[in-house]
Coordinates of C-alpha atoms in Angstrom, one line a residue:
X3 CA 11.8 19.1 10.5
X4 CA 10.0 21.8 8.8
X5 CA 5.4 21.0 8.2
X6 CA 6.5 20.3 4.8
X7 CA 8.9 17.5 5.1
X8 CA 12.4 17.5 4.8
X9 CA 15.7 15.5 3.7
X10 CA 18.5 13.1 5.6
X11 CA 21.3 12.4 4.2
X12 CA 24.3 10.7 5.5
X13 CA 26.2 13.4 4.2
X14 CA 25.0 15.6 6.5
X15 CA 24.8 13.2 9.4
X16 CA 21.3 12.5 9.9
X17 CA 20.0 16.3 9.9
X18 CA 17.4 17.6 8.6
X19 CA 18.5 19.2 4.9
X20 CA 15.9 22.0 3.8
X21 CA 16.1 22.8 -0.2
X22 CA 14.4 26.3 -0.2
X23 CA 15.9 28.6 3.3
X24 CA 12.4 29.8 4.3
X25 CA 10.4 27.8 6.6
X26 CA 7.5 25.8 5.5
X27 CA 4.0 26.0 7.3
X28 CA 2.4 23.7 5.0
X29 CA 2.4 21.1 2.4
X30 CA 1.9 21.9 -1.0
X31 CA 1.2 19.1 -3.1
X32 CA 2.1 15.9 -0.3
X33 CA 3.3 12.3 -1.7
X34 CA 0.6 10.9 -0.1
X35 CA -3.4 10.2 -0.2
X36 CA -5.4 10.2 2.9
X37 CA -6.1 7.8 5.3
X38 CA -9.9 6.7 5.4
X39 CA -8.8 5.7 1.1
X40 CA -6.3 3.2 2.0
X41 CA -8.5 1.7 5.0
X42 CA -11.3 1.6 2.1
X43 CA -8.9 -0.5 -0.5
X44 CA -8.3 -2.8 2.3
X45 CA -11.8 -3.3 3.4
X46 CA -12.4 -4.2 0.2
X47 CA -10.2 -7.5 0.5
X48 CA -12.8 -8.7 3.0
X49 CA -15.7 -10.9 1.7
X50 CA -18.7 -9.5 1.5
X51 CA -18.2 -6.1 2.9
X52 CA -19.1 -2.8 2.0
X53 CA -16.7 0.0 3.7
X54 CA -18.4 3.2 5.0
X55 CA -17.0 6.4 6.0
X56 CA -18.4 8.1 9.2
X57 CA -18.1 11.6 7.8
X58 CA -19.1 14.0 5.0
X59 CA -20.2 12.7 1.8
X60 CA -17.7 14.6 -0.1
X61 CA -14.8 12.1 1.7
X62 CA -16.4 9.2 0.0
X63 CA -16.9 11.0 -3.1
X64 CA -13.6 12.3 -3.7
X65 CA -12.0 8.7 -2.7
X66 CA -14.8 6.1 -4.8
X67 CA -13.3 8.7 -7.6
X68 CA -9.5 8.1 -6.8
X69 CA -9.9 4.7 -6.5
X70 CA -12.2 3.6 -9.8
X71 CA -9.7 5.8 -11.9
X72 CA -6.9 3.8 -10.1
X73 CA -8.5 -0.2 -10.5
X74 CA -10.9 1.0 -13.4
X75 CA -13.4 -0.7 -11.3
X76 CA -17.3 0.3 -9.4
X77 CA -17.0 1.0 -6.2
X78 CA -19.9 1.9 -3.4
X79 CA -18.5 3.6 -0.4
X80 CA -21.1 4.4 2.2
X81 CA -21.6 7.4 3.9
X82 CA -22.8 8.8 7.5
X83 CA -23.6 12.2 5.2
X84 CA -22.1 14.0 8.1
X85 CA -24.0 18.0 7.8
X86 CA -23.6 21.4 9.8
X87 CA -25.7 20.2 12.4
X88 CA -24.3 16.5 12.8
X89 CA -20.7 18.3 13.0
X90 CA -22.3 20.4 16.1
X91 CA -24.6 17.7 17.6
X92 CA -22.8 14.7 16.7
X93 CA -23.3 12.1 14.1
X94 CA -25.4 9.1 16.3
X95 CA -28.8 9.5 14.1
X96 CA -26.9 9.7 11.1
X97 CA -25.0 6.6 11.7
X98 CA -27.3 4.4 12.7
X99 CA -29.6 5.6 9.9
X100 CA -26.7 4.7 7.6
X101 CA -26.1 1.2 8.9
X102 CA -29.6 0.2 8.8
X103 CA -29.9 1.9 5.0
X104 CA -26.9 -0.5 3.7
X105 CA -28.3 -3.5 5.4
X106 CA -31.5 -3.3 3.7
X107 CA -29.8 -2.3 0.6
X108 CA -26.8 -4.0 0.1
X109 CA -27.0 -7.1 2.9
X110 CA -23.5 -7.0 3.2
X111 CA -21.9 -9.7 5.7
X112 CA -19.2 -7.2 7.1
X113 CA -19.9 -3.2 7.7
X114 CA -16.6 -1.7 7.5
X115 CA -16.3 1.8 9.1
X116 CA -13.1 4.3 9.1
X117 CA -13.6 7.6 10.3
X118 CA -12.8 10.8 8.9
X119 CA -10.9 13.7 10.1
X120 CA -14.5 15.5 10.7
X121 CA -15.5 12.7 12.8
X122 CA -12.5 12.3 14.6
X123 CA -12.4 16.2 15.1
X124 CA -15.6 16.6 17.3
X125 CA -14.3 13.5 19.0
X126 CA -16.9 10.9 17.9
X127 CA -16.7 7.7 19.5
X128 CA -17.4 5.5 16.8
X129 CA -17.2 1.8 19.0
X130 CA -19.5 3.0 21.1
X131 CA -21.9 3.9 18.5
X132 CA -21.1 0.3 17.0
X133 CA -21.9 -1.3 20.4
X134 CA -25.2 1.0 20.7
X135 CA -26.6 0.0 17.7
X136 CA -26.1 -3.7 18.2
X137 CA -28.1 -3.4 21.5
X138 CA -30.7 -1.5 19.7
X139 CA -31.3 -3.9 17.6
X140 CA -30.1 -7.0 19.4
X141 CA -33.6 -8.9 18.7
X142 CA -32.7 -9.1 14.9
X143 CA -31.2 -12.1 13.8
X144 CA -27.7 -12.0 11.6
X145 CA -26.5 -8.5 11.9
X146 CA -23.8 -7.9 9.7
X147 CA -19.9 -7.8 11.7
X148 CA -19.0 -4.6 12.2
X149 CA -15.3 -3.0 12.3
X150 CA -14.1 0.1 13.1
X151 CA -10.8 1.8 12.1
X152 CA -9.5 4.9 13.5
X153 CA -8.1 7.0 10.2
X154 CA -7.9 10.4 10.3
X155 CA -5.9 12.1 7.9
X156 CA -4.2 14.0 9.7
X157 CA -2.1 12.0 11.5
X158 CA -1.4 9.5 8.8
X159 CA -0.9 9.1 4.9
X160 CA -3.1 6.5 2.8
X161 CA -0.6 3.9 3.7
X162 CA -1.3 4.3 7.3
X163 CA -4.9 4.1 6.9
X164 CA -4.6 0.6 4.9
X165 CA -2.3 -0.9 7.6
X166 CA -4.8 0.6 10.4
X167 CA -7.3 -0.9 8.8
X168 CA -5.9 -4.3 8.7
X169 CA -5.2 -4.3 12.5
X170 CA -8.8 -3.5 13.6
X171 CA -9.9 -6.0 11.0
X172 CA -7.9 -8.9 12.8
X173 CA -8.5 -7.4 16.3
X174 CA -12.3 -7.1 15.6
X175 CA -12.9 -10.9 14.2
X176 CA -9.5 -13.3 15.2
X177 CA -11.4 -15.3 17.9
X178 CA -9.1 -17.9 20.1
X179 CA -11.0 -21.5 20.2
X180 CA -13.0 -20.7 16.7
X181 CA -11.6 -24.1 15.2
X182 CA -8.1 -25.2 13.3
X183 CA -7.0 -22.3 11.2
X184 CA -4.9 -22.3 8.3
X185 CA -1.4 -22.9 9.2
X186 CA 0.0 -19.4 7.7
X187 CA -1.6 -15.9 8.1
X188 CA 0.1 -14.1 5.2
X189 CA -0.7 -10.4 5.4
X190 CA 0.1 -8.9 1.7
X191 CA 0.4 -4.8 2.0
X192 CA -0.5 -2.1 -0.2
X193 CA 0.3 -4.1 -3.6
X194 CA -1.4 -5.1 -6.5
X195 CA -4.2 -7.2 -7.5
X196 CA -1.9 -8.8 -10.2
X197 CA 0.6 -9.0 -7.1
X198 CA -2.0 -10.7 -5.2
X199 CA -2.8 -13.7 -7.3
X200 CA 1.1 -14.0 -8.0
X201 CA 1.7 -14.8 -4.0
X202 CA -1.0 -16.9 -4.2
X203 CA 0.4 -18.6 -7.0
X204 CA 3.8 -19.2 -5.2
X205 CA 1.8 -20.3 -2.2
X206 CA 0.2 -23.3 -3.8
X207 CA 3.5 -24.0 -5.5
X208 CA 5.0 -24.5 -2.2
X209 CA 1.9 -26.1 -1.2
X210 CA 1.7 -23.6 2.0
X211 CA -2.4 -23.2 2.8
X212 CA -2.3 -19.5 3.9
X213 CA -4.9 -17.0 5.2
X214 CA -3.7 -14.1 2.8
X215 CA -5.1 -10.5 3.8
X216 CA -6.4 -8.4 2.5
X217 CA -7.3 -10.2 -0.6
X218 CA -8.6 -7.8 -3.3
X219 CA -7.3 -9.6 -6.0
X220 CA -11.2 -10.0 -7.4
X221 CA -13.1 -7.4 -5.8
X222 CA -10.9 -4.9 -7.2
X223 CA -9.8 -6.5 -10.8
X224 CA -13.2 -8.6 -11.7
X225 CA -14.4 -9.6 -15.0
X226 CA -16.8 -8.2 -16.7
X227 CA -20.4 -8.3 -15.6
X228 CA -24.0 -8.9 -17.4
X229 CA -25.5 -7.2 -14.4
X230 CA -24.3 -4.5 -11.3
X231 CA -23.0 -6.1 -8.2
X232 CA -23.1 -3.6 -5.1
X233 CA -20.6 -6.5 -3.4
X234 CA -18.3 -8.3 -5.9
X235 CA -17.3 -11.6 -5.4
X236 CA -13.8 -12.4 -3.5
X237 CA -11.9 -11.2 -0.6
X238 CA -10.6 -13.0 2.3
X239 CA -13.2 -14.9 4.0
X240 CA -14.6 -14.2 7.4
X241 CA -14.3 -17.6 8.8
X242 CA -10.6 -17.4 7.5
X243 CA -9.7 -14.2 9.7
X244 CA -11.8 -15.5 12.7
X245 CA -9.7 -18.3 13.1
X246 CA -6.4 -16.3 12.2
X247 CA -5.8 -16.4 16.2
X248 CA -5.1 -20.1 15.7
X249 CA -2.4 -19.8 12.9
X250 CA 1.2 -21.7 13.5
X251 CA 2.8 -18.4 11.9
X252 CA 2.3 -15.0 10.8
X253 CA 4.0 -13.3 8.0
X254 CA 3.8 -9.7 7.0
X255 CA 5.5 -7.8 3.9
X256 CA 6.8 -5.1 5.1
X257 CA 9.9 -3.6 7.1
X258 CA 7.5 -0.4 8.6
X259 CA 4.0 -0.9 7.4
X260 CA 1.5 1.3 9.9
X261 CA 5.0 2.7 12.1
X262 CA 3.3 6.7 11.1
X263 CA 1.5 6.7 14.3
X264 CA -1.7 5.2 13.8
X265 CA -3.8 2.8 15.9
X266 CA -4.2 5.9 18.9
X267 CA -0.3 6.0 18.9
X268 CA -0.7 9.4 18.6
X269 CA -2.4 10.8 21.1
X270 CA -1.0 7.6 23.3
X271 CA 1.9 8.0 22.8
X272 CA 2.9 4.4 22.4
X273 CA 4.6 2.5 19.6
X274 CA 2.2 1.2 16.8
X275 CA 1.1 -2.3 16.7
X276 CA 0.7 -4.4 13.4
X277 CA -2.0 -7.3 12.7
X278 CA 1.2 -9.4 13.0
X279 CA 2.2 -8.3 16.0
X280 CA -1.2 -8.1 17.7
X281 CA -1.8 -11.8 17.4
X282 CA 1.4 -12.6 18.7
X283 CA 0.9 -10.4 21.8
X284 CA -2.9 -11.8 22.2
X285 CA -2.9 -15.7 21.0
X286 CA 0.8 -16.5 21.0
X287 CA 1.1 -16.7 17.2
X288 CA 4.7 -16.2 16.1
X289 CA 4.7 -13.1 13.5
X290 CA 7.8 -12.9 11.0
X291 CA 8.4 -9.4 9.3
X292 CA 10.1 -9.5 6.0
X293 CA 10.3 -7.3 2.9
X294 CA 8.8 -6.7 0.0
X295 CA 10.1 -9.2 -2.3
X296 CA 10.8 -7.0 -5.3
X297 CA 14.2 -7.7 -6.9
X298 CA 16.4 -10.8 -6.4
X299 CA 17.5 -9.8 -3.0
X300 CA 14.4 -9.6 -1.2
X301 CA 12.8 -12.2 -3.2
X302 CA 15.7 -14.6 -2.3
X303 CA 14.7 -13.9 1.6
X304 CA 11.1 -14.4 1.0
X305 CA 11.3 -17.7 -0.6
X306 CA 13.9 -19.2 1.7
X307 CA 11.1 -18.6 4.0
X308 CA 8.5 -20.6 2.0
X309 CA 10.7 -23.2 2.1
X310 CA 11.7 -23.4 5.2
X311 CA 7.7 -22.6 6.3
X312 CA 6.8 -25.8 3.7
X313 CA 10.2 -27.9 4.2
X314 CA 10.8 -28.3 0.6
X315 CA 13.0 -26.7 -1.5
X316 CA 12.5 -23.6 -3.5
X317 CA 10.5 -25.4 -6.9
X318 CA 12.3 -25.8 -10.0
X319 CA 10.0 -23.1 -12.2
X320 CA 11.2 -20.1 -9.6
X321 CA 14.8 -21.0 -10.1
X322 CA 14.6 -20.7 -13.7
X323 CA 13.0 -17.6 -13.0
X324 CA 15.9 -16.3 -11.0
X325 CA 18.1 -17.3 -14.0
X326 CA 16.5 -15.6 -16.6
X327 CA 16.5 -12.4 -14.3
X328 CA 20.2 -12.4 -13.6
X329 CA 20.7 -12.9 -17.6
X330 CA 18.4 -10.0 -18.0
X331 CA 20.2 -8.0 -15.5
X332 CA 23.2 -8.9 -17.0
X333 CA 21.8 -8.1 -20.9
X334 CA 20.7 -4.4 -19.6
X335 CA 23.2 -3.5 -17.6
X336 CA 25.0 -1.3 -19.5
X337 CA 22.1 0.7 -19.9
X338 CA 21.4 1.1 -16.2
X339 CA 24.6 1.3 -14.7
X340 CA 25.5 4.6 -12.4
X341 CA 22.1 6.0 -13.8
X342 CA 20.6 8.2 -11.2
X343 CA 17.0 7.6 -10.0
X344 CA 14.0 9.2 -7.6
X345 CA 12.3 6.8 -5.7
X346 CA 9.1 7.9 -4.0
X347 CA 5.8 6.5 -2.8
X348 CA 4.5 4.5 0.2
X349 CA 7.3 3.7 2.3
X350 CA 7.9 0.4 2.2
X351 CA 7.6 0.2 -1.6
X352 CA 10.7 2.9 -2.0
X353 CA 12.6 0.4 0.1
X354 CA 11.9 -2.1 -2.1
X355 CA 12.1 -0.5 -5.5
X356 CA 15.4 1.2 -3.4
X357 CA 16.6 -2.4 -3.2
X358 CA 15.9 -3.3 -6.6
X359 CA 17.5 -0.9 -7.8
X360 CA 20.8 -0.5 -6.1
X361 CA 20.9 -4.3 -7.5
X362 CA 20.6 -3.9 -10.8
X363 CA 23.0 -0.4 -10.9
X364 CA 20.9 2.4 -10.6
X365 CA 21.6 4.8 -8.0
X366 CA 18.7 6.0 -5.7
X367 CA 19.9 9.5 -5.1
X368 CA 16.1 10.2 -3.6
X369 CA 14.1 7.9 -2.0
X370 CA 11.5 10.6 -0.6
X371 CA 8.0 9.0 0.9
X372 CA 5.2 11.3 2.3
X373 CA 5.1 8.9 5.1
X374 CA 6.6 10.0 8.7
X375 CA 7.3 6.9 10.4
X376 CA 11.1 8.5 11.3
X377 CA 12.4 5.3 10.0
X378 CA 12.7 5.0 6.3
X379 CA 16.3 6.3 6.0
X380 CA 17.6 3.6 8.6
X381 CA 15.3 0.7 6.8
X382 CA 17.1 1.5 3.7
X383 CA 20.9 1.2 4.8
X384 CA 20.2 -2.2 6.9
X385 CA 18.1 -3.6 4.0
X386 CA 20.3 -2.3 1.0
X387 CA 23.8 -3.0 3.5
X388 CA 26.9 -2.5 0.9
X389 CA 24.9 -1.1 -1.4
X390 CA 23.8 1.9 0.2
X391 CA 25.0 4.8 -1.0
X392 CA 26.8 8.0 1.1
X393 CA 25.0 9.8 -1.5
X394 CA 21.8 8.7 -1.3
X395 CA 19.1 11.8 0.0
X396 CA 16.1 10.3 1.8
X397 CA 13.1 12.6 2.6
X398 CA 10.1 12.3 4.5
X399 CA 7.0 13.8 5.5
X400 CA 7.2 15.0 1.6
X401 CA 5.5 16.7 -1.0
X402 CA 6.0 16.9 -4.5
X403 CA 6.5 20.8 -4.3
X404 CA 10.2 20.1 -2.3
X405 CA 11.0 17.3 -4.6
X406 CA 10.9 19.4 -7.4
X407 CA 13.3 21.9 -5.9
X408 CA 15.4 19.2 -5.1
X409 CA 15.7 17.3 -8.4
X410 CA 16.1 21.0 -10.4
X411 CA 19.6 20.7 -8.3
X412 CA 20.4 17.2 -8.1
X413 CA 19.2 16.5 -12.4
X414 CA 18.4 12.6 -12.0
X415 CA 17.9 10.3 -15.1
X416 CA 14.4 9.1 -14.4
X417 CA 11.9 8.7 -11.5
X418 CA 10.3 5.7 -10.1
X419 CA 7.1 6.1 -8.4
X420 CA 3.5 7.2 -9.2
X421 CA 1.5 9.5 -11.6
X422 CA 1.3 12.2 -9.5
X423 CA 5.3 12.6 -10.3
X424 CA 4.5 13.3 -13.9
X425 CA 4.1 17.1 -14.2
X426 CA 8.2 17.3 -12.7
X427 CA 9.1 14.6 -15.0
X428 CA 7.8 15.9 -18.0
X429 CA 9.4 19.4 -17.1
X430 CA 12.1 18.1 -16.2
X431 CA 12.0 15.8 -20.0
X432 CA 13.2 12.7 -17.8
X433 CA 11.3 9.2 -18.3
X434 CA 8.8 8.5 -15.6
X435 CA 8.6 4.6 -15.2
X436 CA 4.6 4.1 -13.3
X437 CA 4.6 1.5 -10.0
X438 CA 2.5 1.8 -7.0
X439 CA -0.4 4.1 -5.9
X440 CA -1.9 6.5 -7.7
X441 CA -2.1 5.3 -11.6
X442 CA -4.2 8.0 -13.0
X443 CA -3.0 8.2 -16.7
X444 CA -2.3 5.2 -17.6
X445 CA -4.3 2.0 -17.9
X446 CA -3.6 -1.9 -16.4
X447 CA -2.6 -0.5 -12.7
X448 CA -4.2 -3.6 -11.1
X449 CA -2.2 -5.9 -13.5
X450 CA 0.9 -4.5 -12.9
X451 CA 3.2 -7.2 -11.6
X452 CA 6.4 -6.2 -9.4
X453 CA 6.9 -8.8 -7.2
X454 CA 9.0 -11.9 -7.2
X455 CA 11.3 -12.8 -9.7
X456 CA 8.6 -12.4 -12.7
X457 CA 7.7 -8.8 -11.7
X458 CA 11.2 -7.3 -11.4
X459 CA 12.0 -9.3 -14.8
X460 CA 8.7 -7.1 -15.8
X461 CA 10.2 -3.8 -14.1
X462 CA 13.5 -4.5 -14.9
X463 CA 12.5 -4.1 -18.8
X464 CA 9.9 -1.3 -18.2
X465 CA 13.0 0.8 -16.5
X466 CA 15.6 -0.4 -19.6
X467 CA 13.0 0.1 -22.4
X468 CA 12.1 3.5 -20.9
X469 CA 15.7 4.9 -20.8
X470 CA 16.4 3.9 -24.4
X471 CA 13.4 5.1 -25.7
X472 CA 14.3 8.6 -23.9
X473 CA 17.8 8.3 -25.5
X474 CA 16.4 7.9 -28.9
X475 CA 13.6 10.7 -28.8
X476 CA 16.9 12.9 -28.0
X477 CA 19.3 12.0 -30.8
X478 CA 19.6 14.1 -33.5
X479 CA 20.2 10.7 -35.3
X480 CA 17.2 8.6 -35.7
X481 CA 19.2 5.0 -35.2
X482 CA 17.0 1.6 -34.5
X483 CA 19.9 -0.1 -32.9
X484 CA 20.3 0.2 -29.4

């Protein structure tokens, strides 16, 4: 597969199907973000902890910008200010000078640090610069928790970064014998704030008490305040991930979540390991591994498990939910049917707005991901089964420059994904429905809701209502009635 990406199709058995003849040596334009961003959006679910980058300034810059124009929220990302002489030297002084400057700043109860590709580069070892500075200054009482995640960008997308991130969370603070935990570790993925409180909402409806992680639900999407905080309120408590170890189950949405090659995989060359799956291997906690539940089919799968976690049947107000859905889907269909869609975004979420989807009538003929986890193409036909199409083009490792080739050849109806996809859907003149990560140019991305039966009821509409208005900005004959 060329630097650039490329596409699988079952057409073509599997092989790698190149748009343009010439070989690629680089990405233009990539569907993704880098990794030390999504490790920041998960520390960020923790309570009372302030993430820091060990690297250049200019890394927490650029991603405190992509972020607040995202969430439309503050954000302080702390920096090790990484200089010419730090990148020859090493980056010791200005870490620890770093660390004590947010402790007497911001008094955070967690430090969370990801690394950047310049750390990574000159082969800092950040642990030991974590375990250094605790004996330095292991006289002072109350030092903040400390984690570390390994994210450079350059073996992983922002996806990768987030899901890394989660892991060394859970590896750094789930402690056997720290006390009854709650019965459920529920860890959430890449989704939402609206998202968030909505599977927190169906958590207490089946009266399940969870750990849910991470939990940015407030930090990320909080009211409006009188005065600056450098640490919102919210996030998932540290006493709740301590005692994670001691959980009856483990849940994670998700069919690949941090599969790219993260947590040392890389240059281990050993299969990644999910927060999930690392407390099954160390405490014995069962971990379960389901979708995202966008759509009826997924959502079906994940609230049979509620109810078989809780032993009580799926509640009344979700089954009314699924009705009105299937009447909705039923009401639009005629609009959707055999239109011809580009899915693309974080891996996982194409395989669920895949499977929504191919539900309702639309045919993904792209489902392209900037992700490289080697595993997206056979995720989608066991998850969509019958519904998968022989024509369906999966690419990934992608950019938006090959995606544009593609699409000029293939002419799809609309696209699914991000704002980064606008510039080929407005040359293009196709709609562009917005869902996942980056929102850029338009505003309410942390109240967008997808999941469940009430978010694809929501998407369902946006993707209907989107179509017809495309079909009457094209008519030569202004008509209201649709």
């Amino acid at each position: 597969m060329p630097a650039d990406g490329g596409f699988t199709s079952s057409r073509n058995a599997g092989k790698a199907v190149a748009v343009h003849p010439e070989p690629f040596t680089s990405s233009c334009n990539a569907c993704k973000q880098c990794a030390p961003l999504g490790a920041c959006v998960t520390f960020k679910g923790i309570e009372g902890a302030l993430p820091m980058l060990h690297g250049s300034q200019g890394c927490a810059t650029y991603i405190r910008r992509y972020l607040i124009s995202h969430f439309r929220e503050p954000m302080d990302i702390a920096s090790s200010g990484f200089s010419e002489e730090t990148t020859i030297f090493g980056g010791n002084r200005n870490f620890n000078t770093g660390i004590d400057n947010i402790i007497s700043q911001y008094h955070p109860a967690v430090i969370a640090i990801a690394s950047t590709c310049l750390s990574e580069t000159i082969g800092e070892d950040v642990q030991r610069l974590i375990n250094e500075y605790r004996i330095i200054h292991r006289e002072e009482k109350k030092l903040p928790a400390m984690i570390y995640a390994s994210t450079p960008s350059y073996s992983g997308t922002h996806y990768d970064g987030f899901h890394e991130a989660v892991y060394a969370t859970v590896k750094s603070l789930a402690q056997a014998g720290g006390g009854d935990g709650k019965p459920v570790n529920l860890f959430s993925n890449f989704i939402s704030p609206e998202d968030i409180r909505h599977l927190k909402e169906i958590l207490d409806d089946f009266g399940i008490d969870a750990m849910l992680f991470p939990d940015y639900s407030q930090t990320l999407d909080g009211t409006s305040w009188d005065t600056y905080r450098r640490i919102p309120e919210g996030g998932t408590s540290i006493a709740d991930l301590r005692r994670s170890a001691a959980a009856l189950l483990s849940v994670e949405l998700g069919y690949i979540l941090n599969s790219g090659g993260r947590n040392g995989c890389v240059r281990e060359n050993r299969q990644s390991e999910s927060a999930g799956e690392y407390l099954q291997k160390k405490f014995g906690v069962p971990c379960r591994r389901i979708g995202l539940p966008a759509g009826i089919n997924e959502t079906d799968k994940f609230f049979d498990l509620l109810s078989a976690i809780s032993g009580k049947p799926v509640p009344r107000k979700y089954r009314e939910q699924r009705g009105r859905l299937v009447d909705l889907y039923v009401d639009g269909h005629k609009y959707v049917s055999n239109k011809r869609a580009v899915i693309y975004g974080e891996e996982d979420l194409v395989i669920a707005l895949a499977s929504f989807a191919a539900e309702t009538g639309i045919r993904p003929v792209l489902c392209a991901s900037g992700g490289e986890s080697g595993r997206l193409r056979d995720t989608l036909k066991d998850v969509l089964g019958e519904l998968y199409s022989p024509d369906m083009t999966v690419g990934q490792g992608m950019s938006f420059e090959r995606m544009e080739a593609f699409m000029a050849e293939i002419k799809p109806d609309l696209m699914i994904g991000n704002s980064k996809g606008y510039y080929i859907a407005r040359k293009m003149d196709i709609p562009l429905v917005r869902t996942g990560f980056p929102v850029h140019d338009r505003i309410g991305a942390s109240h967008v809701k997808m999941l469940g039966y009430e978010g694809a009821t929501v998407l369902f509409e946006q993707i209907v209502n989107a179509l017809l208005e495309d079909k009457q900005r094209k008519s030569p004959v202004g008509y209201k009635y649709m």
